[in-house]
Amino acid sequence: GAVVSQHPSWVICKSGTSVKIECRSLDFQATTMFWYRQFPKQSLMLMATSNEGSKATYEQGVEKDKFLINHASLTLSTLTVTSAHPEDSSFYICSANPWEGQVPTGELFFGEGSRLTVL
Amino acid sequence: AQKITQTQPGMFVQEKEAVTLDCTYDTSDQSYGLFWYKQPSSGEMIFLIYQGSYDEQNATEGRYSLNFQKARKSANLVISASQLGDSAMYFCAMREGLIQGAQKLVFGQGTRLTINP
């Protein structure tokens, strides 16, 4: 089946630095990918929709200058947390849509997630 | 307004018993999809089952079945013959519309299921 891969799976960084997380669709092309954030013991909250070849669409309350999204190819989207602070520590997980061009009838695929800890 | 509601923060079940995890949803769309995902402590999201709004029969996948009651807007997950490995967080999610490419999901709060030996 379709696979979505995220890297790194965990990262620790100092406050004020930037961190990049990659999301790749391994065996299908995705013009659209989604980035979610999950705080401990909470649900997944959609941050933004990554669109290949155009600007990302951010959900209300998500700072686009803080969370930079680049969807440079049909198999890769990156999320960069700029000037990270401890409150940005969270689990970030991406999703890609294998149903592009079709009526969706099933599973949507998630990456393994990236756990960010900002010291 | 909350679109997906899971009212059970935690559930404790004896091994081999069946368990039902509740999920209600709210949408004005006629076309939508409902999903259940399992999230173990590792964090990965494991797809369990999918129900489309036009599907007339309840979805089933092995030990998982989805009790879809459209009029009541509920999509409960039933796990038969529970196993210790079923202990995890379970999320109900909804995708609205049939717009191709717009596959973003809205998640419920989750239910933490613990299977006791």
Short mmCIF file of C-alpha atoms in Angstrom, two decimals:
data_model
loop_
_atom_site.label_atom_id
_atom_site.label_comp_id
_atom_site.label_asym_id
_atom_site.label_seq_id
_atom_site.Cartn_x
_atom_site.Cartn_y
_atom_site.Cartn_z
CA GLY A 1 0.00 0.00 0.00
CA ALA A 2 0.86 3.65 -0.22
CA VAL A 3 3.46 4.84 2.26
CA VAL A 4 4.21 8.25 3.67
CA SER A 5 7.52 8.77 5.40
CA GLN A 6 8.57 11.52 7.78
CA HIS A 7 12.05 12.54 8.86
CA PRO A 8 13.35 13.05 11.46
CA SER A 9 11.23 10.97 13.81
CA TRP A 10 12.45 13.01 16.75
CA VAL A 11 14.52 16.14 17.18
CA ILE A 12 15.78 18.20 20.09
CA CYS A 13 16.86 21.76 19.47
CA LYS A 14 17.75 24.90 21.33
CA SER A 15 15.34 27.78 21.64
CA GLY A 16 15.72 30.24 18.79
CA THR A 17 16.91 27.75 16.20
CA SER A 18 14.96 26.50 13.19
CA VAL A 19 14.00 22.90 12.54
CA LYS A 20 12.96 21.31 9.26
CA ILE A 21 10.72 18.25 9.04
CA GLU A 22 10.28 16.35 5.78
CA CYS A 23 7.24 14.45 4.58
CA ARG A 24 7.59 12.18 1.57
CA SER A 25 5.11 10.10 -0.36
CA LEU A 26 7.13 7.04 -1.31
CA ASP A 27 5.09 5.38 -4.04
CA PHE A 28 2.56 7.93 -5.20
CA GLN A 29 2.46 11.57 -6.16
CA ALA A 30 0.68 14.06 -3.98
CA THR A 31 -0.13 17.59 -5.02
CA THR A 32 -1.66 18.08 -1.60
CA MET A 33 -0.27 17.15 1.81
CA PHE A 34 -1.49 18.07 5.27
CA TRP A 35 0.39 18.99 8.40
CA TYR A 36 -1.06 18.28 11.83
CA ARG A 37 0.14 19.07 15.32
CA GLN A 38 -0.63 17.01 18.38
CA PHE A 39 0.10 18.14 21.92
CA PRO A 40 0.45 15.45 24.60
CA LYS A 41 -2.79 13.65 25.36
CA GLN A 42 -4.68 15.76 22.86
CA SER A 43 -6.12 15.27 19.42
CA LEU A 44 -4.58 16.06 16.06
CA MET A 45 -5.16 19.61 14.89
CA LEU A 46 -4.74 20.55 11.26
CA MET A 47 -2.14 23.28 10.84
CA ALA A 48 -1.99 23.75 7.11
CA THR A 49 -2.56 22.29 3.68
CA SER A 50 0.57 22.06 1.59
CA ASN A 51 0.02 22.63 -2.13
CA GLU A 52 2.62 21.65 -4.70
CA GLY A 53 3.73 24.63 -6.70
CA SER A 54 1.74 27.19 -4.74
CA LYS A 55 1.44 28.69 -1.29
CA ALA A 56 0.27 26.64 1.63
CA THR A 57 -3.16 27.24 3.12
CA TYR A 58 -2.98 27.81 6.86
CA GLU A 59 -5.72 27.13 9.38
CA GLN A 60 -6.96 29.96 11.53
CA GLY A 61 -4.58 30.80 14.34
CA VAL A 62 -1.50 29.19 12.76
CA GLU A 63 1.33 31.64 12.09
CA LYS A 64 2.53 31.20 8.53
CA ASP A 65 5.79 33.00 9.23
CA LYS A 66 6.45 30.69 12.15
CA PHE A 67 5.64 27.45 10.35
CA LEU A 68 7.05 27.63 6.85
CA ILE A 69 5.76 25.05 4.43
CA ASN A 70 7.38 24.25 1.11
CA HIS A 71 5.95 21.70 -1.31
CA ALA A 72 8.64 21.74 -3.93
CA SER A 73 7.89 18.45 -5.64
CA LEU A 74 5.06 15.98 -6.05
CA THR A 75 6.57 13.71 -3.40
CA LEU A 76 8.01 16.07 -0.82
CA SER A 77 6.64 18.66 1.58
CA THR A 78 8.69 20.29 4.31
CA LEU A 79 7.64 22.04 7.48
CA THR A 80 10.16 24.43 9.01
CA VAL A 81 9.57 25.65 12.55
CA THR A 82 11.39 28.96 12.65
CA SER A 83 12.87 30.47 15.80
CA ALA A 84 11.53 27.57 17.81
CA HIS A 85 10.45 28.08 21.41
CA PRO A 86 9.57 25.54 24.11
CA GLU A 87 5.85 26.04 23.43
CA ASP A 88 6.45 24.70 19.92
CA SER A 89 7.40 21.34 21.39
CA SER A 90 4.87 18.92 19.99
CA PHE A 91 4.28 15.91 17.77
CA TYR A 92 4.03 16.94 14.12
CA ILE A 93 2.50 14.51 11.66
CA CYS A 94 1.83 14.78 7.97
CA SER A 95 -0.75 13.16 5.75
CA ALA A 96 -0.87 12.69 2.02
CA ASN A 97 -3.77 11.94 -0.25
CA PRO A 98 -3.47 8.93 -2.54
CA TRP A 99 -6.88 9.63 -4.02
CA GLU A 100 -6.05 12.61 -6.14
CA GLY A 101 -8.06 12.67 -9.30
CA GLN A 102 -10.45 10.10 -7.88
CA VAL A 103 -13.45 10.03 -5.62
CA PRO A 104 -12.01 9.08 -2.26
CA THR A 105 -13.27 5.80 -0.92
CA GLY A 106 -10.85 4.82 1.78
CA GLU A 107 -7.71 5.23 3.78
CA LEU A 108 -5.69 8.40 3.99
CA PHE A 109 -2.03 7.89 4.76
CA PHE A 110 -0.03 9.38 7.60
CA GLY A 111 3.67 9.68 8.19
CA GLU A 112 5.24 8.23 11.30
CA GLY A 113 5.31 11.63 12.97
CA SER A 114 8.11 13.84 14.25
CA ARG A 115 8.48 14.62 17.93
CA LEU A 116 10.01 18.06 18.46
CA THR A 117 11.44 19.11 21.80
CA VAL A 118 12.67 22.68 22.14
CA LEU A 119 14.94 23.33 25.11
CA ALA B 1 -18.71 23.95 16.97
CA GLN B 2 -17.24 20.54 17.57
CA LYS B 3 -17.67 18.47 14.44
CA ILE B 4 -16.52 15.16 15.83
CA THR B 5 -17.35 14.18 19.40
CA GLN B 6 -15.94 11.24 21.29
CA THR B 7 -17.50 11.24 24.73
CA GLN B 8 -15.38 8.49 26.30
CA PRO B 9 -11.96 9.80 27.40
CA GLY B 10 -11.03 6.33 28.62
CA MET B 11 -12.31 2.79 28.41
CA PHE B 12 -11.21 -0.29 30.31
CA VAL B 13 -12.16 -3.70 28.94
CA GLN B 14 -11.30 -7.28 29.79
CA GLU B 15 -9.38 -9.22 27.18
CA LYS B 16 -11.57 -11.14 24.72
CA GLU B 17 -14.59 -8.96 25.37
CA ALA B 18 -16.14 -6.76 22.69
CA VAL B 19 -15.91 -3.00 23.06
CA THR B 20 -17.77 -0.12 21.45
CA LEU B 21 -16.15 3.27 21.08
CA ASP B 22 -18.60 6.10 20.53
CA CYS B 23 -18.37 8.80 17.88
CA THR B 24 -20.92 11.38 16.80
CA TYR B 25 -20.43 13.93 14.07
CA ASP B 26 -21.96 17.09 12.77
CA THR B 27 -22.05 18.14 9.14
CA SER B 28 -24.40 19.75 6.69
CA ASP B 29 -22.75 18.00 3.75
CA GLN B 30 -24.48 15.08 2.09
CA SER B 31 -21.18 13.61 1.02
CA TYR B 32 -18.60 12.84 3.68
CA GLY B 33 -16.36 10.09 4.95
CA LEU B 34 -15.80 8.75 8.43
CA PHE B 35 -12.57 7.16 9.62
CA TRP B 36 -11.22 5.41 12.66
CA TYR B 37 -7.52 5.47 13.42
CA LYS B 38 -5.54 3.76 16.17
CA GLN B 39 -2.58 5.56 17.70
CA PRO B 40 -0.28 3.46 19.90
CA SER B 41 2.27 5.07 22.17
CA SER B 42 4.75 5.23 19.28
CA GLY B 43 2.57 7.92 17.73
CA GLU B 44 1.93 6.44 14.31
CA MET B 45 -1.60 6.65 12.97
CA ILE B 46 -2.90 3.22 12.00
CA PHE B 47 -5.93 3.17 9.74
CA LEU B 48 -8.67 0.83 10.94
CA ILE B 49 -11.84 1.39 8.96
CA TYR B 50 -13.67 3.77 6.63
CA GLN B 51 -17.37 4.48 6.02
CA GLY B 52 -18.63 6.67 3.22
CA SER B 53 -21.83 8.61 3.72
CA TYR B 54 -23.48 6.85 0.79
CA ASP B 55 -22.44 3.38 1.86
CA GLU B 56 -25.59 1.50 2.81
CA GLN B 57 -23.88 -1.30 4.64
CA ASN B 58 -21.78 -0.96 7.75
CA ALA B 59 -18.07 -1.25 7.05
CA THR B 60 -16.19 -4.21 8.45
CA GLU B 61 -12.47 -4.98 8.56
CA GLY B 62 -11.57 -8.14 10.41
CA ARG B 63 -12.31 -7.61 14.11
CA TYR B 64 -13.37 -4.01 13.46
CA SER B 65 -16.82 -2.92 12.40
CA LEU B 66 -18.38 0.47 12.16
CA ASN B 67 -21.93 0.91 13.42
CA PHE B 68 -23.08 3.69 11.08
CA GLN B 69 -26.37 5.33 12.00
CA LYS B 70 -26.76 8.18 9.58
CA ALA B 71 -29.95 9.66 10.99
CA ARG B 72 -28.38 9.85 14.42
CA LYS B 73 -25.05 11.00 12.97
CA SER B 74 -23.13 8.37 14.81
CA ALA B 75 -20.26 6.15 13.70
CA ASN B 76 -19.32 3.91 16.58
CA LEU B 77 -16.37 1.53 16.31
CA VAL B 78 -16.91 -2.02 17.51
CA ILE B 79 -13.89 -4.17 18.29
CA SER B 80 -14.75 -7.82 18.75
CA ALA B 81 -12.68 -10.21 20.86
CA SER B 82 -10.35 -7.53 22.18
CA GLN B 83 -6.64 -8.27 22.54
CA LEU B 84 -3.93 -6.79 24.72
CA GLY B 85 -2.42 -5.20 21.63
CA ASP B 86 -5.58 -3.19 21.13
CA SER B 87 -4.60 -0.92 24.01
CA ALA B 88 -4.05 2.47 22.39
CA MET B 89 -5.63 5.81 21.64
CA TYR B 90 -8.47 5.69 19.13
CA PHE B 91 -9.54 8.62 17.02
CA CYS B 92 -12.68 9.11 14.99
CA ALA B 93 -12.30 11.52 12.09
CA MET B 94 -14.39 13.01 9.33
CA ARG B 95 -13.65 14.23 5.84
CA GLU B 96 -16.23 16.56 4.42
CA GLY B 97 -17.21 16.71 0.79
CA LEU B 98 -16.04 14.83 -2.23
CA ILE B 99 -13.71 17.50 -3.54
CA GLN B 100 -10.82 15.64 -5.03
CA GLY B 101 -7.61 16.49 -3.26
CA ALA B 102 -9.28 18.13 -0.26
CA GLN B 103 -8.68 15.19 2.02
CA LYS B 104 -8.14 16.99 5.27
CA LEU B 105 -9.60 15.36 8.32
CA VAL B 106 -11.21 16.72 11.46
CA PHE B 107 -10.49 14.56 14.48
CA GLY B 108 -12.38 13.83 17.65
CA GLN B 109 -10.79 14.14 21.07
CA GLY B 110 -9.89 10.48 21.16
CA THR B 111 -10.61 7.57 23.49
CA ARG B 112 -7.86 5.79 25.36
CA LEU B 113 -8.65 2.09 25.38
CA THR B 114 -6.99 -0.19 27.88
CA ILE B 115 -7.36 -3.94 27.61
CA ASN B 116 -6.89 -5.79 30.88
CA PRO B 117 -5.61 -9.39 30.92
#
